[in-house]
mmCIF file with all atom_site columns, C-alpha atoms and ligand atoms in Angstrom:
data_model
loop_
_atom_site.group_PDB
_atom_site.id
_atom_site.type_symbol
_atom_site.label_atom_id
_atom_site.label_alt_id
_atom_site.label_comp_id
_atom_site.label_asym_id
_atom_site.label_entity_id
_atom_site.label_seq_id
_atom_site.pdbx_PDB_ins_code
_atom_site.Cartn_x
_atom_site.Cartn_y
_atom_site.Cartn_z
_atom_site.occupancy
_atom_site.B_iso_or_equiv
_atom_site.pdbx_formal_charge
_atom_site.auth_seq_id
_atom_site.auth_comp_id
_atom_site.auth_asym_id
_atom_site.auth_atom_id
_atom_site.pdbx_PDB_model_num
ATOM   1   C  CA  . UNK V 1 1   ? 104.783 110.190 106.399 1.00 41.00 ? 1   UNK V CA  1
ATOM   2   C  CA  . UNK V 1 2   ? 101.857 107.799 105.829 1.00 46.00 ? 2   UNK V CA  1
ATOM   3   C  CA  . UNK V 1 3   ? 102.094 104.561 107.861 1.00 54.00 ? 3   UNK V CA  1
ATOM   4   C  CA  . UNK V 1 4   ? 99.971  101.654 105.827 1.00 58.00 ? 4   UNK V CA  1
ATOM   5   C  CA  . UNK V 1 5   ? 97.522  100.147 108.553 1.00 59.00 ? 5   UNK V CA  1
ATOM   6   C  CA  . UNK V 1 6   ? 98.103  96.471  108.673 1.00 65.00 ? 6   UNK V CA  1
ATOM   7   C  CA  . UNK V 1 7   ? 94.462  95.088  108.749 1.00 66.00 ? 7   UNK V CA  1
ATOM   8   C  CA  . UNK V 1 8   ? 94.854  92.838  112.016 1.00 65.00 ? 8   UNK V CA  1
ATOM   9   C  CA  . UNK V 1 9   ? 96.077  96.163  113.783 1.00 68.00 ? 9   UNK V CA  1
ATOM   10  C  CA  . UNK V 1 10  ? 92.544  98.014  112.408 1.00 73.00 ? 10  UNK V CA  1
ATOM   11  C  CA  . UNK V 1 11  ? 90.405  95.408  114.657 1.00 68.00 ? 11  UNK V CA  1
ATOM   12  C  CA  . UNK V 1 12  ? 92.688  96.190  117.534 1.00 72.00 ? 12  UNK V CA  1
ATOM   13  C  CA  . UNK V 1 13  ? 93.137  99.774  117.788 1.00 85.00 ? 13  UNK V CA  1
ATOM   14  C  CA  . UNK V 1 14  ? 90.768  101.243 120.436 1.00 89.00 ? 14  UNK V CA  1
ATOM   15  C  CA  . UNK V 1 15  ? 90.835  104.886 118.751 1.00 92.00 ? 15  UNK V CA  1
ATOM   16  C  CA  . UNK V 1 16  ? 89.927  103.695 115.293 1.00 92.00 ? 16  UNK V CA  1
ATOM   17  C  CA  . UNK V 1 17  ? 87.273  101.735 116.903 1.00 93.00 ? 17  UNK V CA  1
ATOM   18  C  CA  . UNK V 1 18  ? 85.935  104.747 119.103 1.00 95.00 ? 18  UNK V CA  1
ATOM   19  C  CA  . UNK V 1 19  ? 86.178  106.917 116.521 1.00 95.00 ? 19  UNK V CA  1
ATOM   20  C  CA  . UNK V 1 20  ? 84.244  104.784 113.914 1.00 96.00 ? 20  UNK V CA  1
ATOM   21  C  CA  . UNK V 1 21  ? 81.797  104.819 117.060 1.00 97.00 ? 21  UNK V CA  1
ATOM   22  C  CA  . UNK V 1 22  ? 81.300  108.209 117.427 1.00 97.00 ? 22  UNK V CA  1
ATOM   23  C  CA  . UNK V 1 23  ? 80.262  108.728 113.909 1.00 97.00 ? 23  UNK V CA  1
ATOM   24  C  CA  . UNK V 1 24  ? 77.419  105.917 113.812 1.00 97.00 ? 24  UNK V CA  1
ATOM   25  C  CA  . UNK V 1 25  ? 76.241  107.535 117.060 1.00 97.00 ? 25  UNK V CA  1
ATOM   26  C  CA  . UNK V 1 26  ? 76.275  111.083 115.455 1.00 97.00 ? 26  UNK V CA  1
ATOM   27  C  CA  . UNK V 1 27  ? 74.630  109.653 111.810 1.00 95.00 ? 27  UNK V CA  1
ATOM   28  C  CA  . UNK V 1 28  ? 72.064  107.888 114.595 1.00 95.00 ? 28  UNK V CA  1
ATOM   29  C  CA  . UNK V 1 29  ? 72.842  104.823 113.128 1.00 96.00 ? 29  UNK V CA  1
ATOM   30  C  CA  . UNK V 1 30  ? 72.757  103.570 116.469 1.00 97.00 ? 30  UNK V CA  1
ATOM   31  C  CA  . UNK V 1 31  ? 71.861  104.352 119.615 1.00 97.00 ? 31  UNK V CA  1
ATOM   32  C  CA  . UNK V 1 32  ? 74.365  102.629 122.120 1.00 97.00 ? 32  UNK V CA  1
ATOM   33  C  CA  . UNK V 1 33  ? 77.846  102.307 121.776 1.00 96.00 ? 33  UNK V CA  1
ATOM   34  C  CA  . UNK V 1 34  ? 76.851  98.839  122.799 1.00 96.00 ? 34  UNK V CA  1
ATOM   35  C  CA  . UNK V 1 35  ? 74.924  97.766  119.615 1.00 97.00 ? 35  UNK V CA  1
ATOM   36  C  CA  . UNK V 1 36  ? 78.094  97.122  117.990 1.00 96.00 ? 36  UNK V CA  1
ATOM   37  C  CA  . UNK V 1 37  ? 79.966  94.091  119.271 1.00 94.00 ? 37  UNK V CA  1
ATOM   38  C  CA  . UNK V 1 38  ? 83.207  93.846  120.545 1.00 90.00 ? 38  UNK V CA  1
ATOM   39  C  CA  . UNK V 1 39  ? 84.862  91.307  117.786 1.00 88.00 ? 39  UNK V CA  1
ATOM   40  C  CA  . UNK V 1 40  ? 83.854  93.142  115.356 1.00 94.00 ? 40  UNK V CA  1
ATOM   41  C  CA  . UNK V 1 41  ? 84.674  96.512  112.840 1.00 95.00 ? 41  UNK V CA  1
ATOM   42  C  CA  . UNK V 1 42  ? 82.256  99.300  113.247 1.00 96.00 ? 42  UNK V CA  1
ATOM   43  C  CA  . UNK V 1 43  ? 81.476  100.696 109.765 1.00 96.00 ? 43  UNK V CA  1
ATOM   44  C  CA  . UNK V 1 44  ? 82.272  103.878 109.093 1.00 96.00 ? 44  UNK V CA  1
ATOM   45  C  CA  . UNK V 1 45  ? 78.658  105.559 107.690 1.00 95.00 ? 45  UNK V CA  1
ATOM   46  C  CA  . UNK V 1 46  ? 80.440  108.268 105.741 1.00 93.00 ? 46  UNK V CA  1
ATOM   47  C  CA  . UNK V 1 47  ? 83.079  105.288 103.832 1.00 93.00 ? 47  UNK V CA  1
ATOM   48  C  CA  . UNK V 1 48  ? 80.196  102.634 103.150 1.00 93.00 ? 48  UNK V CA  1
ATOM   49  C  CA  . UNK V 1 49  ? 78.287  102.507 99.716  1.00 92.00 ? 49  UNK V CA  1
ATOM   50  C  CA  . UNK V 1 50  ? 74.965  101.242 100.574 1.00 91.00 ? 50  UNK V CA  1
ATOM   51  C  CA  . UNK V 1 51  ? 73.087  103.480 98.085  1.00 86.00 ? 51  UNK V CA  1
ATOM   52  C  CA  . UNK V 1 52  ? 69.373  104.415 98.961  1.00 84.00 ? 52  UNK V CA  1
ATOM   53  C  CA  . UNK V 1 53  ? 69.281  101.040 100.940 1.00 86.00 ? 53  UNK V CA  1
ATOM   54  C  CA  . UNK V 1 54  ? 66.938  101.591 104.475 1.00 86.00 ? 54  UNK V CA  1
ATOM   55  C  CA  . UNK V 1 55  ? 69.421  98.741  105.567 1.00 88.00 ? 55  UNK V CA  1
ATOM   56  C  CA  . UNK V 1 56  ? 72.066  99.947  107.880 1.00 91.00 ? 56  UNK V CA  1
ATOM   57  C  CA  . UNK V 1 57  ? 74.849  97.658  108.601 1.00 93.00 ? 57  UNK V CA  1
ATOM   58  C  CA  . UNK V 1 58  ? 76.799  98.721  111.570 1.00 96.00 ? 58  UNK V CA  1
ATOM   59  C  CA  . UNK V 1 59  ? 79.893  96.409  111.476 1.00 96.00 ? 59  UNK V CA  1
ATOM   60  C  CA  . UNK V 1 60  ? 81.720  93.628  110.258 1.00 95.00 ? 60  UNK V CA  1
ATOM   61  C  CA  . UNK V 1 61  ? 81.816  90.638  111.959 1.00 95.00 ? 61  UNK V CA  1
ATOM   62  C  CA  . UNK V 1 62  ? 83.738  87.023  110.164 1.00 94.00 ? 62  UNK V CA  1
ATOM   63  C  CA  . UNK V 1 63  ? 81.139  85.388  107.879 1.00 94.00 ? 63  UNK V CA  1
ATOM   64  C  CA  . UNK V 1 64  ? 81.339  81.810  107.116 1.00 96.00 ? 64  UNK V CA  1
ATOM   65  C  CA  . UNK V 1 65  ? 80.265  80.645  103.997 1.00 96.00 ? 65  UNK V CA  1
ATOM   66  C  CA  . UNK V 1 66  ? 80.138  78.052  101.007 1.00 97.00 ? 66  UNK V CA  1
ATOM   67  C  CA  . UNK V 1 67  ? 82.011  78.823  97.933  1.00 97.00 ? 67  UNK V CA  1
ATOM   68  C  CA  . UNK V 1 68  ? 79.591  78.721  95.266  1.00 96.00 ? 68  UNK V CA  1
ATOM   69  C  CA  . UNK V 1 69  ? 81.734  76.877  92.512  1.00 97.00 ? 69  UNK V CA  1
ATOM   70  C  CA  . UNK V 1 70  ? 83.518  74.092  94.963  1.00 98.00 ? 70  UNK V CA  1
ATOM   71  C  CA  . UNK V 1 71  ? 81.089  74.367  97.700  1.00 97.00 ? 71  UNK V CA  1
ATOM   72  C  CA  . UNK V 1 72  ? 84.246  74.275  100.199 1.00 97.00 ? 72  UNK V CA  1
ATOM   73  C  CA  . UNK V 1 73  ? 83.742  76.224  103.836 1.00 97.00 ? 73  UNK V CA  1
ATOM   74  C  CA  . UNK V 1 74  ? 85.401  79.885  103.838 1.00 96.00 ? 74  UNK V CA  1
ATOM   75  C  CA  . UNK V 1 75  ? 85.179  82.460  105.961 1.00 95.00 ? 75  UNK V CA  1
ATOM   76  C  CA  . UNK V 1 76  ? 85.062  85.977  105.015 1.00 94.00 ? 76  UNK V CA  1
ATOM   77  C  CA  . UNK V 1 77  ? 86.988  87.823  107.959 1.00 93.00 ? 77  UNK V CA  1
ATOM   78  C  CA  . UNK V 1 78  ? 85.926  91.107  109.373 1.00 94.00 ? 78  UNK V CA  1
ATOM   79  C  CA  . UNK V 1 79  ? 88.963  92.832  107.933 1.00 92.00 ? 79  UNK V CA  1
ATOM   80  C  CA  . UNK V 1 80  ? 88.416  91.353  104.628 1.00 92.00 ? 80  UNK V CA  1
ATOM   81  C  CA  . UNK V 1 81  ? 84.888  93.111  104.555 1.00 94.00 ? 81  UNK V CA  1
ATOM   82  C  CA  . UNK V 1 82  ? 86.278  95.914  105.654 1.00 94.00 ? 82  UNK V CA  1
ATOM   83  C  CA  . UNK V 1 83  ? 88.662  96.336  103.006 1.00 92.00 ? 83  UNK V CA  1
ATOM   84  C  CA  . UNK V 1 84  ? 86.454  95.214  100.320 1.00 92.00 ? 84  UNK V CA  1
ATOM   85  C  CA  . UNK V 1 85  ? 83.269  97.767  100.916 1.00 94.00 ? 85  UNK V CA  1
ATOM   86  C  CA  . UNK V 1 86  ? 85.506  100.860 102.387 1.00 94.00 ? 86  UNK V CA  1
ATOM   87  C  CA  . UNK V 1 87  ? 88.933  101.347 100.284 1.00 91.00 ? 87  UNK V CA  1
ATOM   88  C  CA  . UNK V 1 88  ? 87.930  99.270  97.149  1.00 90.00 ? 88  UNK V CA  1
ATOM   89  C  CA  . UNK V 1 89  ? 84.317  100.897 97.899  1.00 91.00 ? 89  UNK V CA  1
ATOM   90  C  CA  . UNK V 1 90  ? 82.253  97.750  97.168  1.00 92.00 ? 90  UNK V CA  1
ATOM   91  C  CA  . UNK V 1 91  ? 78.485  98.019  96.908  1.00 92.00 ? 91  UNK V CA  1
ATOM   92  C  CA  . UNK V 1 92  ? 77.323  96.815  100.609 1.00 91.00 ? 92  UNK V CA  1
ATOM   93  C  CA  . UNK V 1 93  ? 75.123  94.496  99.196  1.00 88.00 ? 93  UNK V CA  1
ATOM   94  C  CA  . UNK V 1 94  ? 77.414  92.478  96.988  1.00 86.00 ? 94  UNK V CA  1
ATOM   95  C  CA  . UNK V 1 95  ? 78.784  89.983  98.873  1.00 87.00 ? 95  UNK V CA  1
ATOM   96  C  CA  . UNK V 1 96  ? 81.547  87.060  99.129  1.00 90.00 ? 96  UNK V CA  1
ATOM   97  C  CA  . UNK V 1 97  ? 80.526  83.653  97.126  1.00 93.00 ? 97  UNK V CA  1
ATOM   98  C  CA  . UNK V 1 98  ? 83.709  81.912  96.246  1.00 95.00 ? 98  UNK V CA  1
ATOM   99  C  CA  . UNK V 1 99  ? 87.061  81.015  97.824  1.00 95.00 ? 99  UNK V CA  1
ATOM   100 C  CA  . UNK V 1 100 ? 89.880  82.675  96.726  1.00 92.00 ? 100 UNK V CA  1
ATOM   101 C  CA  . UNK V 1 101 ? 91.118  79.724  94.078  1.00 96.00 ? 101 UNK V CA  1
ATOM   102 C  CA  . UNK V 1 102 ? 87.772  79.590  92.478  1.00 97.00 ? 102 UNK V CA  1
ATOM   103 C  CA  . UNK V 1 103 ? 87.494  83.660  92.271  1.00 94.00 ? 103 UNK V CA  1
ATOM   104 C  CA  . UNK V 1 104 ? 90.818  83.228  90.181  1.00 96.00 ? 104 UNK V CA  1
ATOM   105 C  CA  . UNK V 1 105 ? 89.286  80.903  88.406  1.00 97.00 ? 105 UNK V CA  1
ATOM   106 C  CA  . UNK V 1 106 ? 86.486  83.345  87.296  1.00 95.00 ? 106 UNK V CA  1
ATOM   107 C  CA  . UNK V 1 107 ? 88.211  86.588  87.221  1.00 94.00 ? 107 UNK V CA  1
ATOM   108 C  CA  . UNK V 1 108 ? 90.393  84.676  84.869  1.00 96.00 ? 108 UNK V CA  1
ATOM   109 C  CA  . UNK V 1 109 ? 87.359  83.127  82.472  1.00 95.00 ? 109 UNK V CA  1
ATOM   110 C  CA  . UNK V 1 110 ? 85.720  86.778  82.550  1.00 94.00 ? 110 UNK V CA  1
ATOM   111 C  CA  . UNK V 1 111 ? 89.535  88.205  81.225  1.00 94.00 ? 111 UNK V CA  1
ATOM   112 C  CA  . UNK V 1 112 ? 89.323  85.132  78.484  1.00 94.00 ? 112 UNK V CA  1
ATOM   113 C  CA  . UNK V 1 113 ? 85.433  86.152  77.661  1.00 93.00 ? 113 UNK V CA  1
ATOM   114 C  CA  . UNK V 1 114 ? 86.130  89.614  77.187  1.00 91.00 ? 114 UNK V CA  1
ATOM   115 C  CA  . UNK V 1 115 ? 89.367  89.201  74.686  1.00 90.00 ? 115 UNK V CA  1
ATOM   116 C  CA  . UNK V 1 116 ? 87.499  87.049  72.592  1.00 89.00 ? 116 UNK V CA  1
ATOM   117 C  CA  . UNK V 1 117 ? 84.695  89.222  72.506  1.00 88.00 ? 117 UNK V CA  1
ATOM   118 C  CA  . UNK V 1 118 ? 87.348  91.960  71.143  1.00 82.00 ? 118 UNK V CA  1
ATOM   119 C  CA  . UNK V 1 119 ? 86.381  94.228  74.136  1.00 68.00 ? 119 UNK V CA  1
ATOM   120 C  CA  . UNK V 1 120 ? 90.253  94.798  75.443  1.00 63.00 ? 120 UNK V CA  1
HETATM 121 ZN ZN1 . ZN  J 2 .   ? 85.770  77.418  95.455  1.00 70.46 ? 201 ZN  J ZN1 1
#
């Protein structure tokens, strides 16, 4: 039986966390266990998409941010990223720009754009 990981019990569980560790060490993505700060998510180097980027993130820390459309303060939480780049498998370098009401908004507008352009 598969247990779904709630995402506030990902940034507390010390073995996920050790074990995301180990493999950053091992890719040489870093070279201390102590590069990667302790309120954050270490990535997992085998999970993240960052193409032939020479950038290597090494966790996810909370991001604040203004949403583009509204321009209202957001943050983008560490388990947000996470979910976003390793199970939906976002490109790393595509990032958060609007707050959740406005990405409706959009995602909604982009449905309408596409019907009328007799692409569904
Ligand atoms: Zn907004």
């Amino acid at each position: 039986m598969t247990r779904r990981r709630s995402k506030q019990f990902i940034k507390n569980d010390i073995a996920f966390r050790l074990s995301r560790i180990a493999k950053l060490l091992e890719a040489g993505w870093i070279k201390s266990a102590n590069e990667v700060p302790d309120n954050s998510i270490p990535v997992d180097p085998e999970q993240i998409n960052i193409s032939n980027s020479y950038h290597r993130p090494i966790c996810y820390v909370d991001q604040s941010f203004n949403c583009q459309d509204c321009g209202s303060d957001e943050l983008w939480k560490a388990e947000d990223q996470y979910w976003y780049y390793e199970t939906i498998g976002a490109y790393y370098f595509s990032e958060a720009i609007r707050c959740r009401i406005c990405r409706k908004i959009e995602v909604a507008r982009k449905n309408e754009a596409r019907k009328i352009a007799g692409h569904d």
